[in-house]
PDB file of C-alpha atoms in Angstrom:
ATOM      1  CA  MET A 723      -0.082   0.231  -0.015  1.00 54.00           C
ATOM      2  CA  ARG A 724       1.204   3.330  -0.934  1.00 68.00           C
ATOM      3  CA  PRO A 725       1.525   6.285   1.470  1.00 84.00           C
ATOM      4  CA  THR A 726      -1.238   8.842   1.724  1.00 93.00           C
ATOM      5  CA  ARG A 727      -0.271  11.790  -0.299  1.00 96.00           C
ATOM      6  CA  VAL A 728      -1.306  15.381   1.735  1.00 97.00           C
ATOM      7  CA  LEU A 729      -1.147  18.578   0.721  1.00 98.00           C
ATOM      8  CA  ILE A 730      -1.270  21.230   3.393  1.00 98.00           C
ATOM      9  CA  VAL A 731      -2.633  24.846   2.196  1.00 98.00           C
ATOM     10  CA  ASP A 732      -1.583  27.546   4.829  1.00 97.00           C
ATOM     11  CA  ASP A 733      -0.034  30.949   4.724  1.00 96.00           C
ATOM     12  CA  HIS A 734       1.119  30.248   8.323  1.00 95.00           C
ATOM     13  CA  ARG A 735       4.535  28.542   6.937  1.00 97.00           C
ATOM     14  CA  GLU A 736       5.819  27.210  10.258  1.00 96.00           C
ATOM     15  CA  SER A 737       2.243  25.471  10.624  1.00 94.00           C
ATOM     16  CA  ALA A 738       1.919  24.144   7.093  1.00 96.00           C
ATOM     17  CA  ASP A 739       5.771  22.954   7.388  1.00 97.00           C
ATOM     18  CA  MET A 740       4.973  21.227  10.866  1.00 95.00           C
ATOM     19  CA  MET A 741       2.089  19.295   9.652  1.00 96.00           C
ATOM     20  CA  ALA A 742       3.992  18.146   6.878  1.00 97.00           C
ATOM     21  CA  ALA A 743       6.858  17.169   8.746  1.00 97.00           C
ATOM     22  CA  VAL A 744       4.729  15.178  11.119  1.00 96.00           C
ATOM     23  CA  LEU A 745       2.879  13.378   8.472  1.00 96.00           C
ATOM     24  CA  SER A 746       6.018  12.648   6.592  1.00 96.00           C
ATOM     25  CA  ILE A 747       7.336  11.205   9.899  1.00 95.00           C
ATOM     26  CA  GLU A 748       4.561   9.013  10.092  1.00 94.00           C
ATOM     27  CA  GLY A 749       5.232   7.624   6.661  1.00 94.00           C
ATOM     28  CA  HIS A 750       2.967   9.811   4.302  1.00 95.00           C
ATOM     29  CA  GLN A 751       3.876  11.997   1.534  1.00 96.00           C
ATOM     30  CA  ALA A 752       3.209  15.533   2.476  1.00 97.00           C
ATOM     31  CA  GLU A 753       3.780  18.765   0.656  1.00 97.00           C
ATOM     32  CA  ALA A 754       2.958  22.517   1.804  1.00 98.00           C
ATOM     33  CA  ALA A 755       1.816  25.226  -0.005  1.00 98.00           C
ATOM     34  CA  TYR A 756       1.247  28.832   1.191  1.00 98.00           C
ATOM     35  CA  ASP A 757      -1.359  30.362  -0.951  1.00 98.00           C
ATOM     36  CA  GLY A 758      -4.099  29.044  -3.415  1.00 97.00           C
ATOM     37  CA  GLY A 759      -2.012  29.481  -6.425  1.00 97.00           C
ATOM     38  CA  GLN A 760       0.681  27.490  -5.123  1.00 97.00           C
ATOM     39  CA  ALA A 761      -1.674  24.821  -4.094  1.00 98.00           C
ATOM     40  CA  LEU A 762      -3.234  24.717  -7.526  1.00 97.00           C
ATOM     41  CA  LEU A 763       0.164  23.905  -9.126  1.00 97.00           C
ATOM     42  CA  ALA A 764       1.035  21.357  -6.499  1.00 97.00           C
ATOM     43  CA  ASP A 765      -2.313  19.472  -7.090  1.00 96.00           C
ATOM     44  CA  ALA A 766      -1.700  19.243 -10.539  1.00 95.00           C
ATOM     45  CA  ARG A 767       1.829  18.028 -10.196  1.00 95.00           C
ATOM     46  CA  PHE A 768       1.313  15.998  -6.882  1.00 93.00           C
ATOM     47  CA  ARG A 769      -2.336  14.544  -6.863  1.00 95.00           C
ATOM     48  CA  PRO A 770      -2.890  14.393  -3.291  1.00 96.00           C
ATOM     49  CA  ASP A 771      -5.338  12.115  -1.816  1.00 95.00           C
ATOM     50  CA  VAL A 772      -5.951  14.680   0.996  1.00 96.00           C
ATOM     51  CA  VAL A 773      -5.835  18.667   0.816  1.00 97.00           C
ATOM     52  CA  LEU A 774      -5.916  20.744   4.254  1.00 97.00           C
ATOM     53  CA  ILE A 775      -6.967  24.099   3.375  1.00 97.00           C
ATOM     54  CA  ASP A 776      -6.656  27.200   5.606  1.00 96.00           C
ATOM     55  CA  LEU A 777      -9.935  29.449   5.113  1.00 94.00           C
ATOM     56  CA  SER A 778      -7.851  32.724   5.260  1.00 92.00           C
ATOM     57  CA  LEU A 779      -5.494  32.616   2.420  1.00 95.00           C
ATOM     58  CA  PRO A 780      -3.812  35.825   0.836  1.00 94.00           C
ATOM     59  CA  ASP A 781      -4.826  35.246  -2.692  1.00 95.00           C
ATOM     60  CA  MET A 782      -8.125  33.547  -2.485  1.00 94.00           C
ATOM     61  CA  ASP A 783     -10.524  32.087  -0.010  1.00 93.00           C
ATOM     62  CA  GLY A 784      -9.985  28.651   1.128  1.00 95.00           C
ATOM     63  CA  CYS A 785     -13.537  27.587   0.247  1.00 94.00           C
ATOM     64  CA  GLN A 786     -13.067  29.162  -3.177  1.00 95.00           C
ATOM     65  CA  LEU A 787      -9.789  26.794  -3.518  1.00 97.00           C
ATOM     66  CA  ALA A 788     -11.984  24.070  -2.099  1.00 96.00           C
ATOM     67  CA  ALA A 789     -14.682  24.198  -4.704  1.00 95.00           C
ATOM     68  CA  ARG A 790     -12.004  24.330  -7.615  1.00 95.00           C
ATOM     69  CA  LEU A 791     -10.210  21.174  -6.262  1.00 96.00           C
ATOM     70  CA  GLY A 792     -13.509  19.385  -5.402  1.00 93.00           C
ATOM     71  CA  GLY A 793     -14.751  19.716  -9.153  1.00 91.00           C
ATOM     72  CA  GLU A 794     -11.921  17.027 -10.083  1.00 90.00           C
ATOM     73  CA  THR A 795     -12.363  13.452 -11.145  1.00 89.00           C
ATOM     74  CA  PRO A 796     -11.718  11.993  -8.662  1.00 91.00           C
ATOM     75  CA  PRO A 797     -11.634  14.749  -6.165  1.00 92.00           C
ATOM     76  CA  PRO A 798      -9.100  14.722  -3.145  1.00 95.00           C
ATOM     77  CA  VAL A 799     -10.742  14.676   0.183  1.00 95.00           C
ATOM     78  CA  LEU A 800     -10.910  18.001   1.302  1.00 96.00           C
ATOM     79  CA  ILE A 801     -10.479  19.420   4.925  1.00 95.00           C
ATOM     80  CA  ALA A 802     -10.871  22.814   6.153  1.00 93.00           C
ATOM     81  CA  ILE A 803      -8.758  24.500   8.626  1.00 93.00           C
ATOM     82  CA  SER A 804     -10.108  27.635  10.465  1.00 89.00           C
ATOM     83  CA  GLY A 805      -9.423  29.630  13.701  1.00 85.00           C
ATOM     84  CA  HIS A 806     -13.512  30.148  13.722  1.00 77.00           C
ATOM     85  CA  ASP A 807     -15.713  27.393  15.291  1.00 73.00           C
ATOM     86  CA  ALA A 808     -18.116  25.146  13.253  1.00 68.00           C
ATOM     87  CA  LEU A 809     -21.064  27.296  13.839  1.00 71.00           C
ATOM     88  CA  GLU A 810     -19.157  30.434  12.005  1.00 74.00           C
ATOM     89  CA  VAL A 811     -18.065  28.493   9.142  1.00 80.00           C
ATOM     90  CA  GLY A 812     -19.545  25.125   8.980  1.00 81.00           C
ATOM     91  CA  ALA A 813     -22.302  25.519   6.361  1.00 88.00           C
ATOM     92  CA  ARG A 814     -19.695  27.595   4.163  1.00 88.00           C
ATOM     93  CA  VAL A 815     -17.196  24.889   4.370  1.00 90.00           C
ATOM     94  CA  ARG A 816     -19.693  22.027   3.573  1.00 92.00           C
ATOM     95  CA  ALA A 817     -21.028  24.033   0.564  1.00 92.00           C
ATOM     96  CA  ALA A 818     -17.581  24.129  -0.740  1.00 93.00           C
ATOM     97  CA  GLY A 819     -16.890  20.483  -0.795  1.00 93.00           C
ATOM     98  CA  CYS A 820     -15.108  19.944   2.547  1.00 93.00           C
ATOM     99  CA  SER A 821     -15.966  16.862   4.285  1.00 91.00           C
ATOM    100  CA  ARG A 822     -14.412  17.942   7.716  1.00 91.00           C
ATOM    101  CA  LEU A 823     -13.720  21.273   9.316  1.00 90.00           C
ATOM    102  CA  LEU A 824     -10.598  21.075  12.004  1.00 89.00           C
ATOM    103  CA  VAL A 825     -10.599  24.368  14.501  1.00 88.00           C
ATOM    104  CA  LYS A 826      -7.186  25.571  15.398  1.00 87.00           C
ATOM    105  CA  PRO A 827      -4.923  24.554  16.827  1.00 88.00           C
ATOM    106  CA  VAL A 828      -5.092  21.210  15.190  1.00 89.00           C
ATOM    107  CA  THR A 829      -3.991  18.218  17.207  1.00 91.00           C
ATOM    108  CA  VAL A 830      -1.666  15.613  15.855  1.00 92.00           C
ATOM    109  CA  GLU A 831      -3.982  12.787  16.839  1.00 93.00           C
ATOM    110  CA  ASP A 832      -6.822  14.513  14.875  1.00 90.00           C
ATOM    111  CA  LEU A 833      -4.351  14.922  11.928  1.00 91.00           C
ATOM    112  CA  LEU A 834      -3.242  11.432  11.725  1.00 91.00           C
ATOM    113  CA  SER A 835      -6.622   9.828  12.260  1.00 90.00           C
ATOM    114  CA  LEU A 836      -8.123  11.838   9.204  1.00 87.00           C
ATOM    115  CA  VAL A 837      -5.302  11.006   6.818  1.00 90.00           C
ATOM    116  CA  ALA A 838      -5.303   7.400   8.014  1.00 86.00           C
ATOM    117  CA  ASP A 839      -9.073   7.126   7.083  1.00 81.00           C
ATOM    118  CA  ALA A 840      -8.679   8.950   3.800  1.00 85.00           C
ATOM    119  CA  PRO A 841      -9.204   6.835   0.738  1.00 84.00           C
ATOM    120  CA  SER A 842      -6.725   6.832  -2.218  1.00 83.00           C
ATOM    121  CA  ARG A 843      -7.331   9.219  -5.087  1.00 79.00           C
ATOM    122  CA  GLY A 844      -5.472   7.032  -7.585  1.00 67.00           C
ATOM    123  CA  ALA A 845      -2.162   7.563  -9.481  1.00 53.00           C
TER     124      ALA A 845
END
């Protein structure tokens, strides 16, 4: 079984890099992108199984990015990350195609659990 490919999209570089490092240590293939444009390029090249998307990006709204990525065939599993609770952004995140919302700070346990449960997108 191949490792899960994960793309972390967050303009807070330290956060994105730390999540990528944790996932790599656990045997997954992980990359970080720091804005929506970088994420779209990485998606085309890397074809991640899972994309973790911060809702506040400098060049586009995280929900806009999720909607674009969710239109692919097959789509990756999309997980939103926000500093706001589910009551504030939950409906918007679901409408954009995200299956889950993680509220910051993201725990290592939640991160690893979601990635472990994600289906493969295929090569």
